[in-house]
PDB file of C-alpha atoms and ligand atoms in Angstrom:
ATOM      1  CA  UNK J   1       5.323 -15.310 -13.638  1.00  0.00           C
ATOM      2  CA  UNK J   2       1.135 -16.119 -15.341  1.00  0.00           C
ATOM      3  CA  UNK J   3      -1.726 -14.687 -15.321  1.00  0.00           C
ATOM      4  CA  UNK J   4      -3.607 -16.199 -12.022  1.00  0.00           C
ATOM      5  CA  UNK J   5      -0.314 -15.079 -10.117  1.00  0.00           C
ATOM      6  CA  UNK J   6       0.145 -11.668 -12.029  1.00  0.00           C
ATOM      7  CA  UNK J   7      -4.089 -11.316 -10.819  1.00  0.00           C
ATOM      8  CA  UNK J   8      -3.030 -12.379  -7.401  1.00  0.00           C
ATOM      9  CA  UNK J   9      -0.212 -10.364  -7.151  1.00  0.00           C
ATOM     10  CA  UNK J  10      -2.140  -7.309  -8.778  1.00  0.00           C
ATOM     11  CA  UNK J  11      -4.713  -7.921  -5.969  1.00  0.00           C
ATOM     12  CA  UNK J  12      -2.309  -7.905  -3.315  1.00  0.00           C
ATOM     13  CA  UNK J  13      -0.352  -5.323  -4.112  1.00  0.00           C
ATOM     14  CA  UNK J  14      -3.680  -3.319  -4.330  1.00  0.00           C
ATOM     15  CA  UNK J  15      -4.272  -3.794  -1.065  1.00  0.00           C
ATOM     16  CA  UNK J  16      -0.916  -3.064   0.142  1.00  0.00           C
ATOM     17  CA  UNK J  17      -1.031   0.601  -2.116  1.00  0.00           C
ATOM     18  CA  UNK J  18      -4.660   1.662  -0.664  1.00  0.00           C
ATOM     19  CA  UNK J  19      -3.690   0.229   3.475  1.00  0.00           C
ATOM     20  CA  UNK J  20      -0.943   2.562   3.050  1.00  0.00           C
ATOM     21  CA  UNK J  21      -2.428   5.739   2.103  1.00  0.00           C
ATOM     22  CA  UNK J  22      -0.608   5.410  -1.681  1.00  0.00           C
ATOM     23  CA  UNK J  23      -4.572   4.970  -2.804  1.00  0.00           C
ATOM     24  CA  UNK J  24      -7.884   7.041  -0.997  1.00  0.00           C
ATOM     25  CA  UNK J  25     -11.386   6.453  -2.511  1.00  0.00           C
ATOM     26  CA  UNK J  26     -12.095   4.657  -6.313  1.00  0.00           C
ATOM     27  CA  UNK J  27      -7.703   6.892  -6.939  1.00  0.00           C
ATOM     28  CA  UNK J  28      -5.333   5.667  -9.571  1.00  0.00           C
ATOM     29  CA  UNK J  29      -5.548   2.581 -11.688  1.00  0.00           C
ATOM     30  CA  UNK J  30      -3.132  -0.697 -12.532  1.00  0.00           C
ATOM     31  CA  UNK J  31      -1.816  -2.678 -15.577  1.00  0.00           C
ATOM     32  CA  UNK J  32       0.125  -5.031 -16.440  1.00  0.00           C
ATOM     33  CA  UNK J  33       1.825  -6.657 -19.238  1.00  0.00           C
ATOM     34  CA  UNK J  34       0.675 -10.107 -20.735  1.00  0.00           C
ATOM     35  CA  UNK J  35       1.305 -12.805 -23.486  1.00  0.00           C
ATOM     36  CA  UNK J  36      -2.350 -12.423 -24.705  1.00  0.00           C
ATOM     37  CA  UNK J  37      -3.058  -8.789 -23.567  1.00  0.00           C
ATOM     38  CA  UNK J  38      -3.021  -5.990 -20.472  1.00  0.00           C
ATOM     39  CA  UNK J  39      -4.759  -6.865 -17.138  1.00  0.00           C
ATOM     40  CA  UNK J  40      -6.474  -3.370 -15.568  1.00  0.00           C
ATOM     41  CA  UNK J  41      -7.787  -2.382 -13.051  1.00  0.00           C
ATOM     42  CA  UNK J  42     -12.037  -1.811 -13.136  1.00  0.00           C
ATOM     43  CA  UNK J  43     -13.034   1.535 -13.431  1.00  0.00           C
ATOM     44  CA  UNK J  44     -14.712   3.193 -10.238  1.00  0.00           C
ATOM     45  CA  UNK J  45     -13.094   0.288  -7.894  1.00  0.00           C
ATOM     46  CA  UNK J  46     -11.115   0.993  -5.636  1.00  0.00           C
ATOM     47  CA  UNK J  47      -7.716  -0.392  -5.570  1.00  0.00           C
ATOM     48  CA  UNK J  48      -7.947  -1.530  -1.411  1.00  0.00           C
ATOM     49  CA  UNK J  49     -11.006  -3.986  -2.734  1.00  0.00           C
ATOM     50  CA  UNK J  50      -9.848  -5.847  -5.973  1.00  0.00           C
ATOM     51  CA  UNK J  51     -11.630 -10.126  -6.784  1.00  0.00           C
ATOM     52  CA  UNK J  52      -8.634 -11.608  -8.996  1.00  0.00           C
ATOM     53  CA  UNK J  53     -11.707 -12.739 -11.471  1.00  0.00           C
ATOM     54  CA  UNK J  54     -13.290  -9.141 -11.500  1.00  0.00           C
ATOM     55  CA  UNK J  55     -10.401  -7.769 -13.342  1.00  0.00           C
ATOM     56  CA  UNK J  56     -10.656  -6.022 -16.682  1.00  0.00           C
ATOM     57  CA  UNK J  57      -8.450  -8.136 -19.797  1.00  0.00           C
ATOM     58  CA  UNK J  58      -8.414  -6.104 -22.867  1.00  0.00           C
ATOM     59  CA  UNK J  59      -6.747  -8.052 -25.794  1.00  0.00           C
ATOM     60  CA  UNK J  60      -3.774  -7.426 -27.075  1.00  0.00           C
ATOM     61  CA  UNK J  61      -5.333  -5.034 -29.539  1.00  0.00           C
ATOM     62  CA  UNK J  62      -6.688  -2.952 -26.236  1.00  0.00           C
ATOM     63  CA  UNK J  63      -9.910  -4.548 -26.234  1.00  0.00           C
ATOM     64  CA  UNK J  64     -11.537  -5.248 -23.402  1.00  0.00           C
ATOM     65  CA  UNK J  65     -12.563  -8.793 -23.651  1.00  0.00           C
ATOM     66  CA  UNK J  66     -13.766 -10.378 -19.974  1.00  0.00           C
ATOM     67  CA  UNK J  67     -13.907  -9.173 -16.543  1.00  0.00           C
ATOM     68  CA  UNK J  68     -15.155  -5.370 -15.707  1.00  0.00           C
ATOM     69  CA  UNK J  69     -15.438  -2.580 -17.337  1.00  0.00           C
ATOM     70  CA  UNK J  70     -11.806  -1.383 -17.272  1.00  0.00           C
ATOM     71  CA  UNK J  71     -10.609   2.269 -15.785  1.00  0.00           C
ATOM     72  CA  UNK J  72     -11.761   5.543 -18.434  1.00  0.00           C
ATOM     73  CA  UNK J  73      -7.798   5.813 -17.985  1.00  0.00           C
ATOM     74  CA  UNK J  74      -7.222   2.565 -20.325  1.00  0.00           C
ATOM     75  CA  UNK J  75      -5.549   5.590 -22.406  1.00  0.00           C
ATOM     76  CA  UNK J  76      -3.328   6.520 -20.172  1.00  0.00           C
ATOM     77  CA  UNK J  77      -2.119   2.619 -19.855  1.00  0.00           C
ATOM     78  CA  UNK J  78      -2.022   1.974 -23.457  1.00  0.00           C
ATOM     79  CA  UNK J  79       0.506   5.225 -24.575  1.00  0.00           C
ATOM     80  CA  UNK J  80       2.769   4.179 -22.055  1.00  0.00           C
ATOM     81  CA  UNK J  81       3.180   0.719 -22.928  1.00  0.00           C
ATOM     82  CA  UNK J  82       3.464   1.508 -26.461  1.00  0.00           C
ATOM     83  CA  UNK J  83       6.741   3.567 -25.928  1.00  0.00           C
ATOM     84  CA  UNK J  84       7.923   1.557 -23.255  1.00  0.00           C
ATOM     85  CA  UNK J  85       8.302  -1.555 -25.048  1.00  0.00           C
ATOM     86  CA  UNK J  86      10.417  -2.922 -22.246  1.00  0.00           C
ATOM     87  CA  UNK J  87       7.942  -2.256 -19.360  1.00  0.00           C
ATOM     88  CA  UNK J  88       5.121  -4.386 -18.033  1.00  0.00           C
ATOM     89  CA  UNK J  89       3.462  -2.611 -15.817  1.00  0.00           C
ATOM     90  CA  UNK J  90       2.215   0.894 -14.658  1.00  0.00           C
ATOM     91  CA  UNK J  91       1.065   2.477 -12.086  1.00  0.00           C
ATOM     92  CA  UNK J  92      -1.106   5.562 -11.918  1.00  0.00           C
ATOM     93  CA  UNK J  93      -1.572   6.897  -7.982  1.00  0.00           C
ATOM     94  CA  UNK J  94      -3.395  10.421  -6.697  1.00  0.00           C
ATOM     95  CA  UNK J  95      -0.125  10.056  -3.705  1.00  0.00           C
ATOM     96  CA  UNK J  96      -0.509  13.087  -2.256  1.00  0.00           C
ATOM     97  CA  UNK J  97       2.762  14.460  -2.062  1.00  0.00           C
ATOM     98  CA  UNK J  98       3.732  13.586  -5.501  1.00  0.00           C
ATOM     99  CA  UNK J  99       0.192  15.195  -6.505  1.00  0.00           C
ATOM    100  CA  UNK J 100       1.118  18.447  -4.640  1.00  0.00           C
ATOM    101  CA  UNK J 101       4.837  18.397  -7.081  1.00  0.00           C
ATOM    102  CA  UNK J 102       1.836  18.263 -10.263  1.00  0.00           C
ATOM    103  CA  UNK J 103      -0.250  21.548  -8.726  1.00  0.00           C
ATOM    104  CA  UNK J 104       3.494  22.991  -8.017  1.00  0.00           C
ATOM    105  CA  UNK J 105       5.370  22.257 -11.308  1.00  0.00           C
ATOM    106  CA  UNK J 106       4.997  23.881 -15.014  1.00  0.00           C
ATOM    107  CA  UNK J 107       3.156  21.481 -17.575  1.00  0.00           C
ATOM    108  CA  UNK J 108       6.453  21.486 -19.680  1.00  0.00           C
ATOM    109  CA  UNK J 109       9.216  20.724 -16.357  1.00  0.00           C
ATOM    110  CA  UNK J 110      11.092  18.343 -17.089  1.00  0.00           C
ATOM    111  CA  UNK J 111      12.828  17.469 -13.036  1.00  0.00           C
ATOM    112  CA  UNK J 112      10.097  19.255 -11.046  1.00  0.00           C
ATOM    113  CA  UNK J 113      11.554  16.634  -7.837  1.00  0.00           C
ATOM    114  CA  UNK J 114      15.357  16.773  -7.427  1.00  0.00           C
ATOM    115  CA  UNK J 115      17.751  14.065  -6.961  1.00  0.00           C
ATOM    116  CA  UNK J 116      18.222  14.402  -3.246  1.00  0.00           C
ATOM    117  CA  UNK J 117      18.236  10.406  -2.549  1.00  0.00           C
ATOM    118  CA  UNK J 118      19.843   7.717  -4.076  1.00  0.00           C
ATOM    119  CA  UNK J 119      16.722   5.213  -4.299  1.00  0.00           C
ATOM    120  CA  UNK J 120      14.579   7.954  -6.526  1.00  0.00           C
ATOM    121  CA  UNK J 121      16.917   8.117  -9.115  1.00  0.00           C
ATOM    122  CA  UNK J 122      17.567   4.421  -9.839  1.00  0.00           C
ATOM    123  CA  UNK J 123      13.714   3.712  -9.497  1.00  0.00           C
ATOM    124  CA  UNK J 124      12.588   6.522 -11.365  1.00  0.00           C
ATOM    125  CA  UNK J 125      15.225   8.277 -13.175  1.00  0.00           C
ATOM    126  CA  UNK J 126      16.558  11.213 -14.113  1.00  0.00           C
ATOM    127  CA  UNK J 127      14.044  12.717 -15.555  1.00  0.00           C
ATOM    128  CA  UNK J 128      10.069  13.179 -14.891  1.00  0.00           C
ATOM    129  CA  UNK J 129       7.897  15.479 -17.093  1.00  0.00           C
ATOM    130  CA  UNK J 130       5.343  17.000 -16.389  1.00  0.00           C
ATOM    131  CA  UNK J 131       2.521  16.629 -19.117  1.00  0.00           C
ATOM    132  CA  UNK J 132      -0.319  19.369 -19.518  1.00  0.00           C
ATOM    133  CA  UNK J 133      -3.518  19.319 -17.745  1.00  0.00           C
ATOM    134  CA  UNK J 134      -6.119  16.849 -18.765  1.00  0.00           C
ATOM    135  CA  UNK J 135      -9.757  15.951 -17.165  1.00  0.00           C
ATOM    136  CA  UNK J 136      -8.744  12.584 -15.674  1.00  0.00           C
ATOM    137  CA  UNK J 137      -9.672  10.045 -18.765  1.00  0.00           C
ATOM    138  CA  UNK J 138      -9.768  12.699 -21.895  1.00  0.00           C
ATOM    139  CA  UNK J 139      -8.221  10.242 -24.632  1.00  0.00           C
ATOM    140  CA  UNK J 140      -6.841  13.859 -25.982  1.00  0.00           C
ATOM    141  CA  UNK J 141      -3.925  13.771 -23.512  1.00  0.00           C
ATOM    142  CA  UNK J 142      -2.780  10.690 -25.132  1.00  0.00           C
ATOM    143  CA  UNK J 143      -0.084  12.360 -27.617  1.00  0.00           C
ATOM    144  CA  UNK J 144       1.975  14.237 -24.801  1.00  0.00           C
ATOM    145  CA  UNK J 145       1.673  11.058 -22.231  1.00  0.00           C
ATOM    146  CA  UNK J 146       3.461   8.896 -24.904  1.00  0.00           C
ATOM    147  CA  UNK J 147       5.978  12.011 -25.516  1.00  0.00           C
ATOM    148  CA  UNK J 148       6.998  12.351 -21.903  1.00  0.00           C
ATOM    149  CA  UNK J 149       7.217   8.071 -21.747  1.00  0.00           C
ATOM    150  CA  UNK J 150       9.586   7.832 -25.152  1.00  0.00           C
ATOM    151  CA  UNK J 151      12.123   9.976 -22.884  1.00  0.00           C
ATOM    152  CA  UNK J 152      10.825   9.153 -19.409  1.00  0.00           C
ATOM    153  CA  UNK J 153      10.187   5.707 -16.478  1.00  0.00           C
ATOM    154  CA  UNK J 154       7.680   8.054 -14.971  1.00  0.00           C
ATOM    155  CA  UNK J 155       5.410  11.164 -15.257  1.00  0.00           C
ATOM    156  CA  UNK J 156       3.638  13.539 -13.277  1.00  0.00           C
ATOM    157  CA  UNK J 157      -0.087  14.642 -14.789  1.00  0.00           C
ATOM    158  CA  UNK J 158      -0.110  17.665 -14.287  1.00  0.00           C
ATOM    159  CA  UNK J 159      -2.529  18.458 -11.061  1.00  0.00           C
ATOM    160  CA  UNK J 160      -3.660  14.617 -11.149  1.00  0.00           C
ATOM    161  CA  UNK J 161      -0.671  13.088 -10.226  1.00  0.00           C
ATOM    162  CA  UNK J 162       1.827  10.487 -10.446  1.00  0.00           C
ATOM    163  CA  UNK J 163       2.111   7.702 -13.975  1.00  0.00           C
ATOM    164  CA  UNK J 164       4.116   5.171 -13.298  1.00  0.00           C
ATOM    165  CA  UNK J 165       6.572   2.286 -15.289  1.00  0.00           C
ATOM    166  CA  UNK J 166       8.566  -0.328 -14.767  1.00  0.00           C
ATOM    167  CA  UNK J 167       9.366  -4.367 -16.352  1.00  0.00           C
ATOM    168  CA  UNK J 168       7.348  -6.369 -13.545  1.00  0.00           C
ATOM    169  CA  UNK J 169       4.348  -4.556 -11.835  1.00  0.00           C
ATOM    170  CA  UNK J 170       6.420  -5.212  -8.318  1.00  0.00           C
ATOM    171  CA  UNK J 171       8.946  -3.231  -9.540  1.00  0.00           C
ATOM    172  CA  UNK J 172       6.445  -0.081 -11.370  1.00  0.00           C
ATOM    173  CA  UNK J 173       4.685  -0.175  -7.274  1.00  0.00           C
ATOM    174  CA  UNK J 174       7.949   0.579  -5.410  1.00  0.00           C
ATOM    175  CA  UNK J 175       8.314   3.151  -8.102  1.00  0.00           C
ATOM    176  CA  UNK J 176       5.901   4.473  -7.324  1.00  0.00           C
ATOM    177  CA  UNK J 177       6.544   4.312  -3.161  1.00  0.00           C
ATOM    178  CA  UNK J 178      10.051   5.595  -4.259  1.00  0.00           C
ATOM    179  CA  UNK J 179       8.839   8.552  -6.058  1.00  0.00           C
ATOM    180  CA  UNK J 180       6.674   9.712  -3.317  1.00  0.00           C
ATOM    181  CA  UNK J 181       8.952   9.293  -0.836  1.00  0.00           C
ATOM    182  CA  UNK J 182      10.902  11.563  -3.194  1.00  0.00           C
ATOM    183  CA  UNK J 183       8.367  14.544  -3.441  1.00  0.00           C
ATOM    184  CA  UNK J 184       7.322  14.687   0.380  1.00  0.00           C
ATOM    185  CA  UNK J 185      11.432  14.721   0.898  1.00  0.00           C
ATOM    186  CA  UNK J 186      10.988  17.375  -1.501  1.00  0.00           C
ATOM    187  CA  UNK J 187       8.293  19.257  -0.023  1.00  0.00           C
ATOM    188  CA  UNK J 188      10.198  19.203   3.176  1.00  0.00           C
ATOM    189  CA  UNK J 189      12.570  20.472   1.576  1.00  0.00           C
ATOM    190  CA  UNK J 190      11.545  23.461  -0.289  1.00  0.00           C
ATOM    191  CA  UNK J 191      13.424  26.272  -0.093  1.00  0.00           C
ATOM    192  CA  UNK J 192      16.021  24.678   2.772  1.00  0.00           C
ATOM    193  CA  UNK J 193      18.811  24.869   1.162  1.00  0.00           C
ATOM    194  CA  UNK J 194      19.836  21.030   0.830  1.00  0.00           C
ATOM    195  CA  UNK J 195      22.039  18.842  -0.283  1.00  0.00           C
ATOM    196  CA  UNK J 196      21.324  17.338  -3.805  1.00  0.00           C
ATOM    197  CA  UNK J 197      22.969  14.548  -5.712  1.00  0.00           C
ATOM    198  CA  UNK J 198      25.428  15.350  -8.295  1.00  0.00           C
ATOM    199  CA  UNK J 199      25.588  14.832 -12.114  1.00  0.00           C
ATOM    200  CA  UNK J 200      27.708  12.427 -12.056  1.00  0.00           C
ATOM    201  CA  UNK J 201      26.365  11.049  -8.707  1.00  0.00           C
ATOM    202  CA  UNK J 202      22.766  10.802 -11.170  1.00  0.00           C
ATOM    203  CA  UNK J 203      25.084   9.665 -13.581  1.00  0.00           C
ATOM    204  CA  UNK J 204      27.191   6.616 -11.099  1.00  0.00           C
ATOM    205  CA  UNK J 205      23.898   5.418 -10.281  1.00  0.00           C
ATOM    206  CA  UNK J 206      21.783   5.074 -13.518  1.00  0.00           C
ATOM    207  CA  UNK J 207      25.699   3.871 -15.081  1.00  0.00           C
ATOM    208  CA  UNK J 208      25.936   1.237 -11.772  1.00  0.00           C
ATOM    209  CA  UNK J 209      21.679   0.238 -11.353  1.00  0.00           C
ATOM    210  CA  UNK J 210      20.103   1.521 -14.904  1.00  0.00           C
TER     211      UNK J 210
HETATM  212  P1  13P V 301     -10.671   5.382 -12.736  1.00  0.00           P
HETATM  213  O1  13P V 301     -11.812   4.650 -11.573  1.00  0.00           O
HETATM  214  O2  13P V 301     -11.993   5.197 -13.913  1.00  0.00           O
HETATM  215  O3  13P V 301      -9.343   3.875 -13.079  1.00  0.00           O
HETATM  216  O4  13P V 301     -10.021   6.370 -12.666  1.00  0.00           O
HETATM  217  C1  13P V 301      -9.544   7.021 -11.185  1.00  0.00           C
HETATM  218  C2  13P V 301      -8.709   7.912 -11.478  1.00  0.00           C
HETATM  219  O5  13P V 301      -7.391   7.076 -11.104  1.00  0.00           O
HETATM  220  C3  13P V 301      -8.686   9.287 -12.904  1.00  0.00           C
HETATM  221  O6  13P V 301      -7.310   9.411 -12.571  1.00  0.00           O
END
């Protein structure tokens, strides 16, 4: 997919996430890896009203080269994409249920959402580390984000929200949606003694679908 197509898809998927309530106000940011750098949502922009020509472009060394000023969370996306060379995109949201779990889970916890359904396991994986709270845009979070990303496709920033990576932008958005659904189910079923997938069932899903 060329850069023009990536820009168009980022605008389309941002609007879709916003329209369905995965992002409100100017919350959330998205980064896409390009052959010569990165595309990033501009700071203080609504995911619902992105403009292809105004997206922030960064070069391969993460210097801002064109478009509006990039998200204050650029270091977060950089840490994930550097730790996961196979990842092509990162989506950070403040989606309600995943953020609720980020407020309930202990920082350092590794699996705050149980493996209730196959698609959560297939899209997000076995691990979902909880990174200790930092103020949004605080680059001091970078080492903890990097460490979390080395062993997991997604993480929760404590009292802040989810960060999800995948091979493509469409896959990262789909994974962020599955994470939000899994968080919603986990909250609905808290204390209800729901059956969860067994370790062998989780192994089978990961062996079959990666
Ligand atoms: P930006 O507007 O700088 O992207 O920040 C929004 C956000 O979600 C902070 O976590």
